[in-house]
Tab-separated table of C-alpha atoms and ligand atoms in Angstrom:
chain	number	residue	atom	x	y	z
A	55	UNK	CA	71.213	109.025	-48.815
A	56	UNK	CA	71.297	109.649	-52.433
A	57	UNK	CA	72.032	106.791	-54.652
A	58	UNK	CA	72.375	106.168	-58.260
A	59	UNK	CA	70.415	103.249	-59.465
A	60	UNK	CA	71.272	100.133	-61.968
A	61	UNK	CA	69.860	98.794	-64.934
A	62	UNK	CA	71.491	96.002	-67.497
A	63	UNK	CA	68.668	94.143	-69.041
A	64	UNK	CA	65.840	95.147	-71.532
A	65	UNK	CA	63.650	93.232	-74.050
A	66	UNK	CA	61.483	94.536	-76.925
A	67	UNK	CA	60.807	92.794	-79.826
A	68	UNK	CA	64.648	92.800	-81.025
A	69	UNK	CA	66.244	91.785	-77.559
A	70	UNK	CA	64.395	88.988	-75.842
A	71	UNK	CA	63.326	89.045	-72.894
A	72	UNK	CA	65.959	87.226	-70.719
A	73	UNK	CA	65.599	87.050	-66.517
A	74	UNK	CA	65.396	90.850	-65.009
A	75	UNK	CA	65.002	91.829	-68.506
A	76	UNK	CA	62.259	95.380	-68.402
A	77	UNK	CA	60.482	97.276	-70.954
A	78	UNK	CA	60.516	100.507	-72.358
A	79	UNK	CA	56.870	101.075	-70.287
A	80	UNK	CA	58.402	99.236	-67.013
A	81	UNK	CA	61.799	102.116	-67.626
A	82	UNK	CA	58.813	104.746	-68.274
A	83	UNK	CA	57.461	103.775	-64.830
A	84	UNK	CA	59.881	103.985	-63.016
A	85	UNK	CA	61.427	107.393	-63.900
A	86	UNK	CA	57.250	108.155	-64.032
A	87	UNK	CA	57.217	106.922	-60.537
A	88	UNK	CA	59.756	109.691	-58.996
A	89	UNK	CA	60.416	113.110	-58.700
A	90	UNK	CA	62.258	114.632	-61.511
A	91	UNK	CA	63.949	116.852	-59.825
A	92	UNK	CA	65.283	114.241	-57.920
A	93	UNK	CA	66.398	112.591	-61.015
A	94	UNK	CA	70.497	114.379	-61.584
A	95	UNK	CA	71.264	114.573	-64.604
A	96	UNK	CA	75.254	112.533	-64.946
A	97	UNK	CA	77.195	115.015	-65.079
A	98	UNK	CA	75.238	117.192	-62.566
A	99	UNK	CA	75.159	114.071	-60.113
A	100	UNK	CA	78.858	113.892	-60.692
A	101	UNK	CA	79.335	117.578	-59.657
A	102	UNK	CA	77.140	117.236	-57.212
A	103	UNK	CA	79.233	114.173	-55.516
A	104	UNK	CA	82.587	116.124	-55.659
A	105	UNK	CA	81.080	119.643	-53.984
A	106	UNK	CA	79.834	117.051	-51.186
A	107	UNK	CA	76.567	118.321	-52.156
A	108	UNK	CA	74.229	115.830	-53.297
A	109	UNK	CA	70.838	115.779	-50.973
A	110	UNK	CA	68.697	112.207	-49.548
A	111	UNK	CA	66.738	112.069	-52.519
A	112	UNK	CA	68.529	112.923	-55.701
A	113	UNK	CA	69.143	109.521	-57.853
A	114	UNK	CA	71.176	109.098	-61.072
A	115	UNK	CA	70.768	106.654	-63.745
A	116	UNK	CA	73.647	104.200	-64.317
A	117	UNK	CA	73.470	101.064	-67.439
A	118	UNK	CA	76.549	98.855	-66.461
A	119	UNK	CA	78.220	96.565	-69.042
A	120	UNK	CA	77.632	97.842	-72.431
A	121	UNK	CA	74.630	96.479	-73.657
A	122	UNK	CA	73.253	97.060	-77.133
A	123	UNK	CA	69.172	96.479	-75.334
A	124	UNK	CA	70.473	99.722	-73.648
A	125	UNK	CA	72.004	102.305	-76.537
A	126	UNK	CA	68.547	101.028	-78.163
A	127	UNK	CA	65.363	100.719	-75.743
A	128	UNK	CA	65.702	102.486	-72.454
A	129	UNK	CA	68.320	105.516	-74.274
A	130	UNK	CA	64.971	107.385	-75.950
A	131	UNK	CA	63.677	107.038	-72.959
A	132	UNK	CA	65.974	108.816	-71.417
A	133	UNK	CA	66.083	111.740	-74.360
A	134	UNK	CA	61.448	111.401	-73.504
A	135	UNK	CA	62.550	112.054	-69.938
A	136	UNK	CA	65.727	114.923	-70.815
A	137	UNK	CA	67.604	112.950	-68.811
A	138	UNK	CA	71.579	112.417	-69.134
A	139	UNK	CA	73.219	109.214	-67.662
A	140	UNK	CA	76.374	107.135	-66.560
A	141	UNK	CA	77.294	103.845	-68.547
A	142	UNK	CA	80.016	101.622	-67.119
A	143	UNK	CA	81.964	99.654	-70.107
A	144	UNK	CA	84.611	96.753	-70.263
A	145	UNK	CA	86.658	97.328	-72.754
A	146	UNK	CA	87.239	93.062	-73.759
A	147	UNK	CA	84.487	93.114	-75.968
A	148	UNK	CA	86.117	96.308	-78.109
A	149	UNK	CA	88.961	94.337	-78.732
A	150	UNK	CA	86.888	91.385	-80.594
A	151	UNK	CA	86.706	88.614	-77.264
A	152	UNK	CA	83.626	87.319	-75.496
A	153	UNK	CA	82.239	87.457	-71.630
A	154	UNK	CA	81.829	84.175	-71.060
A	155	UNK	CA	78.714	85.253	-68.676
A	156	UNK	CA	77.001	86.867	-71.206
A	157	UNK	CA	76.927	85.155	-73.550
A	158	UNK	CA	75.731	82.408	-72.008
A	159	UNK	CA	72.805	84.719	-70.437
A	160	UNK	CA	71.769	84.975	-73.965
A	161	UNK	CA	72.288	81.463	-75.024
A	162	UNK	CA	69.907	80.707	-72.026
A	163	UNK	CA	67.428	82.744	-73.262
A	164	UNK	CA	67.037	82.365	-77.446
A	165	UNK	CA	67.588	78.948	-77.845
A	166	UNK	CA	64.968	78.283	-75.028
A	167	UNK	CA	61.109	78.587	-74.407
A	168	UNK	CA	61.499	78.801	-70.154
A	169	UNK	CA	64.969	78.835	-68.730
A	170	UNK	CA	63.205	76.101	-67.196
A	171	UNK	CA	64.063	73.526	-70.500
A	172	UNK	CA	67.846	75.512	-70.976
A	173	UNK	CA	68.023	73.524	-66.734
A	174	UNK	CA	66.302	69.953	-67.658
A	175	UNK	CA	68.803	70.071	-70.878
A	176	UNK	CA	72.292	71.087	-68.560
A	177	UNK	CA	71.580	68.728	-65.894
A	178	UNK	CA	71.208	66.646	-68.204
A	179	UNK	CA	74.590	67.124	-69.905
A	180	UNK	CA	76.206	66.703	-66.201
A	181	UNK	CA	74.448	63.671	-65.904
A	182	UNK	CA	75.982	61.570	-69.226
A	183	UNK	CA	79.552	63.857	-68.590
A	184	UNK	CA	79.616	63.122	-65.126
A	185	UNK	CA	77.670	60.330	-63.383
A	186	UNK	CA	79.382	61.115	-60.044
A	187	UNK	CA	77.848	64.276	-60.228
A	188	UNK	CA	74.189	62.964	-60.757
A	189	UNK	CA	73.606	63.660	-56.782
A	190	UNK	CA	74.266	67.689	-56.742
A	191	UNK	CA	71.629	67.873	-58.762
A	192	UNK	CA	69.173	66.400	-55.852
A	193	UNK	CA	71.008	67.061	-52.844
A	194	UNK	CA	70.159	69.357	-50.245
A	195	UNK	CA	73.035	71.155	-50.104
A	196	UNK	CA	72.145	72.028	-53.842
A	197	UNK	CA	68.764	72.672	-53.473
A	198	UNK	CA	68.988	74.753	-51.011
A	199	UNK	CA	72.321	76.621	-52.646
A	200	UNK	CA	72.172	80.941	-52.399
A	201	UNK	CA	69.331	80.445	-49.117
A	202	UNK	CA	69.837	84.679	-48.162
A	203	UNK	CA	68.539	84.904	-51.658
A	204	UNK	CA	64.822	84.313	-52.049
A	205	UNK	CA	63.895	84.617	-55.630
A	206	UNK	CA	65.576	81.954	-56.733
A	207	UNK	CA	63.955	79.178	-58.129
A	208	UNK	CA	65.138	75.327	-57.134
A	209	UNK	CA	66.032	74.736	-60.209
A	210	UNK	CA	68.747	78.268	-60.159
A	211	UNK	CA	69.986	76.733	-56.617
A	212	UNK	CA	70.899	73.760	-58.015
A	213	UNK	CA	72.657	75.245	-61.618
A	214	UNK	CA	74.480	77.657	-59.383
A	215	UNK	CA	75.612	74.949	-56.673
A	216	UNK	CA	77.131	72.757	-59.530
A	217	UNK	CA	77.744	75.927	-61.989
A	218	UNK	CA	79.768	77.234	-59.010
A	219	UNK	CA	81.382	74.610	-56.544
A	220	UNK	CA	81.642	71.480	-58.379
A	221	UNK	CA	82.041	71.540	-61.741
A	222	UNK	CA	85.257	73.518	-63.502
A	223	UNK	CA	85.449	76.672	-65.168
A	224	UNK	CA	86.677	74.437	-67.817
A	225	UNK	CA	84.449	71.647	-66.985
A	226	UNK	CA	82.070	74.335	-67.693
A	227	UNK	CA	82.761	75.726	-70.349
A	228	UNK	CA	82.968	73.134	-72.103
A	229	UNK	CA	79.612	71.327	-71.499
A	230	UNK	CA	77.582	75.300	-72.554
A	231	UNK	CA	79.510	74.918	-75.642
A	232	UNK	CA	78.708	71.656	-76.589
A	233	UNK	CA	75.467	73.070	-75.912
A	234	UNK	CA	75.234	75.578	-77.832
A	235	UNK	CA	76.937	73.822	-80.885
A	236	UNK	CA	73.803	71.739	-80.039
A	237	UNK	CA	71.853	74.326	-80.359
A	238	UNK	CA	72.854	75.691	-84.305
A	239	UNK	CA	74.413	78.932	-81.490
A	240	UNK	CA	75.698	81.489	-83.641
A	241	UNK	CA	77.853	83.046	-81.080
A	242	UNK	CA	78.949	85.870	-84.044
A	243	UNK	CA	75.407	87.247	-84.399
A	244	UNK	CA	75.100	87.281	-80.547
A	245	UNK	CA	77.686	88.852	-80.424
A	246	UNK	CA	76.317	91.797	-82.936
A	247	UNK	CA	72.782	91.540	-81.174
A	248	UNK	CA	74.439	92.093	-77.238
A	249	UNK	CA	76.922	94.490	-77.426
A	250	UNK	CA	77.293	98.734	-78.101
A	251	UNK	CA	80.321	99.441	-80.676
A	252	UNK	CA	82.590	102.453	-80.112
A	253	UNK	CA	80.114	104.371	-81.968
A	254	UNK	CA	77.059	103.605	-80.119
A	255	UNK	CA	80.043	105.244	-77.345
A	256	UNK	CA	81.058	108.074	-78.984
A	257	UNK	CA	77.020	109.133	-79.843
A	258	UNK	CA	75.910	108.763	-75.989
A	259	UNK	CA	80.015	110.468	-75.137
A	260	UNK	CA	79.142	113.768	-77.289
A	261	UNK	CA	74.713	114.036	-76.758
A	262	UNK	CA	76.239	114.801	-72.800
A	263	UNK	CA	75.787	111.082	-71.068
A	264	UNK	CA	78.998	110.163	-68.809
A	265	UNK	CA	80.582	107.192	-69.661
A	266	UNK	CA	83.067	105.678	-66.666
A	267	UNK	CA	84.811	103.015	-65.543
A	268	UNK	CA	83.804	99.216	-65.151
A	269	UNK	CA	87.235	97.379	-65.889
A	270	UNK	CA	88.531	95.713	-68.592
A	271	UNK	CA	87.175	91.684	-68.630
A	272	UNK	CA	84.296	91.970	-66.340
A	273	UNK	CA	86.876	89.597	-63.592
A	274	UNK	CA	83.800	88.358	-61.095
A	275	UNK	CA	86.504	88.443	-57.949
A	276	UNK	CA	87.928	91.412	-59.537
A	277	UNK	CA	89.320	92.391	-55.816
A	278	UNK	CA	90.559	89.377	-55.312
A	279	UNK	CA	92.669	89.635	-57.825
A	280	UNK	CA	97.154	90.678	-57.427
A	281	UNK	CA	97.015	94.725	-56.929
A	282	UNK	CA	99.409	94.248	-60.839
A	283	UNK	CA	96.809	92.658	-62.390
A	284	UNK	CA	93.763	94.922	-60.741
A	285	UNK	CA	96.042	97.613	-62.009
A	286	UNK	CA	96.008	95.795	-65.840
A	287	UNK	CA	92.439	95.861	-65.938
A	288	UNK	CA	92.020	99.776	-65.248
A	289	UNK	CA	94.409	100.772	-67.332
A	290	UNK	CA	93.155	98.977	-70.935
A	291	UNK	CA	90.004	100.375	-69.774
A	292	UNK	CA	91.137	103.806	-69.581
A	293	UNK	CA	92.815	104.081	-72.412
A	294	UNK	CA	90.343	101.630	-74.202
A	295	UNK	CA	88.008	105.276	-73.609
A	296	UNK	CA	90.103	107.248	-73.743
A	297	UNK	CA	90.927	106.497	-77.129
A	298	UNK	CA	87.607	106.298	-77.994
A	299	UNK	CA	86.376	109.777	-76.751
A	300	UNK	CA	89.083	112.206	-76.079
A	301	UNK	CA	88.487	112.805	-72.617
A	302	UNK	CA	89.672	110.478	-69.193
A	303	UNK	CA	87.171	109.267	-67.732
A	304	UNK	CA	86.594	110.145	-64.229
A	305	UNK	CA	83.535	107.830	-63.142
A	306	UNK	CA	83.541	104.089	-62.516
A	307	UNK	CA	81.023	100.769	-60.888
A	308	UNK	CA	82.961	98.370	-59.505
A	309	UNK	CA	82.060	95.260	-61.302
A	310	UNK	CA	80.563	92.618	-59.603
A	311	UNK	CA	80.986	95.043	-56.792
A	312	UNK	CA	84.521	92.978	-56.609
A	313	UNK	CA	87.029	95.599	-54.791
A	314	UNK	CA	89.294	95.254	-52.180
A	315	UNK	CA	91.626	98.935	-50.907
A	316	UNK	CA	94.621	98.651	-53.243
A	317	UNK	CA	91.550	98.727	-56.133
A	318	UNK	CA	90.100	102.512	-54.525
A	319	UNK	CA	94.019	103.050	-54.219
A	320	UNK	CA	95.033	102.473	-58.436
A	321	UNK	CA	91.413	104.299	-59.585
A	322	UNK	CA	92.860	106.976	-57.226
A	323	UNK	CA	95.868	106.729	-59.343
A	324	UNK	CA	94.330	106.908	-62.946
A	325	UNK	CA	91.922	110.196	-61.712
A	326	UNK	CA	88.686	108.190	-60.908
A	327	UNK	CA	86.678	111.001	-58.583
A	328	UNK	CA	83.131	108.851	-58.172
A	329	UNK	CA	82.737	105.254	-58.628
A	330	UNK	CA	79.795	103.165	-58.154
A	331	UNK	CA	79.010	99.556	-56.117
A	332	UNK	CA	75.680	97.961	-56.830
A	333	UNK	CA	74.115	97.675	-54.019
A	334	UNK	CA	72.935	100.318	-51.185
A	335	UNK	CA	74.920	98.293	-47.894
A	336	UNK	CA	76.185	99.863	-45.233
A	337	UNK	CA	79.937	100.508	-45.726
A	338	UNK	CA	82.483	101.330	-43.257
A	339	UNK	CA	84.199	105.042	-43.936
A	340	UNK	CA	82.651	105.177	-47.398
A	341	UNK	CA	84.716	107.408	-50.047
A	342	UNK	CA	83.377	108.581	-53.958
A	343	UNK	CA	84.414	105.569	-54.680
A	344	UNK	CA	81.646	103.519	-52.606
A	345	UNK	CA	78.803	105.135	-53.602
A	346	UNK	CA	75.126	103.254	-53.505
A	347	UNK	CA	73.495	101.823	-56.205
A	348	UNK	CA	69.700	100.135	-56.257
A	349	UNK	CA	69.096	97.613	-59.186
A	350	UNK	CA	65.973	98.772	-60.222
A	351	UNK	CA	63.918	95.343	-60.077
A	352	UNK	CA	63.895	96.017	-56.092
A	353	UNK	CA	62.471	99.208	-57.122
A	354	UNK	CA	60.727	98.401	-59.380
A	355	UNK	CA	58.473	95.514	-56.371
A	356	UNK	CA	58.747	98.809	-53.603
A	357	UNK	CA	55.368	100.223	-53.656
A	358	UNK	CA	56.751	103.234	-53.730
A	359	UNK	CA	57.448	102.648	-57.646
A	360	UNK	CA	53.849	101.273	-58.363
A	361	UNK	CA	52.348	103.338	-60.903
A	362	UNK	CA	49.558	105.624	-60.125
B	567	LIG	ZN1	79.113	94.627	-65.233
């Protein structure tokens, strides 16, 4: 089945090498290993998807989350290969709001020599502030958390278990705020390094790329929100992009792959024609709002995509 290739973070001399980030050369290798004719420009993919004429070998390129590193590092490679991509944009960051997950990731990357240095600091903070949680740093449940994902390290698991199962959202945010202050982390500067600005979106649109929806505030569990709140998320996102680009977005990607039947109904009512999931898992009665994607990480590690 045809699918989109999903990209997030890129690194170079300016943009730091966080977990999962790839370089311009990695992207060149990946694109170079594909048959160029199989990689459709976004407008061609859209047209074929709607006409039902996509073929199993067809691919498209998708970039989520309005990250500046994509514009700075991936876009020149796309130019070199003459490819137009989909860019799925969430809007709240353009209204001056921060998206904590992305900001924390950046902090972990730039303020510590290794991710384990961050984890050790974080575990020490938890032990100091919440002595009762100390057993969760060595418990069997913690070290076996997310066992289905083989690529996580022991510390990755302990950290995610603490963050997602033990600490409240507020307590976690409090700890991170305190750590960022202790490291004199410059949030304003981080924001300007992390995300694109409106001019970048306009330039992409004018260059023939397709800008699509990705919700307003990028909730991690959008599919669990009441329908009214989901509607708000996508109306705000649509309004922002419409005002900026002068056209109504008709493509989208589900943030964190989270949606439910209400979401699909809402997207349809807003005139969205195609949408993307974040994996290639089987879907019962797949609609055009649930097209598959593959994370580039899985392609880079697959034999098929090793450079010659
Ligand atoms: Zn996203």
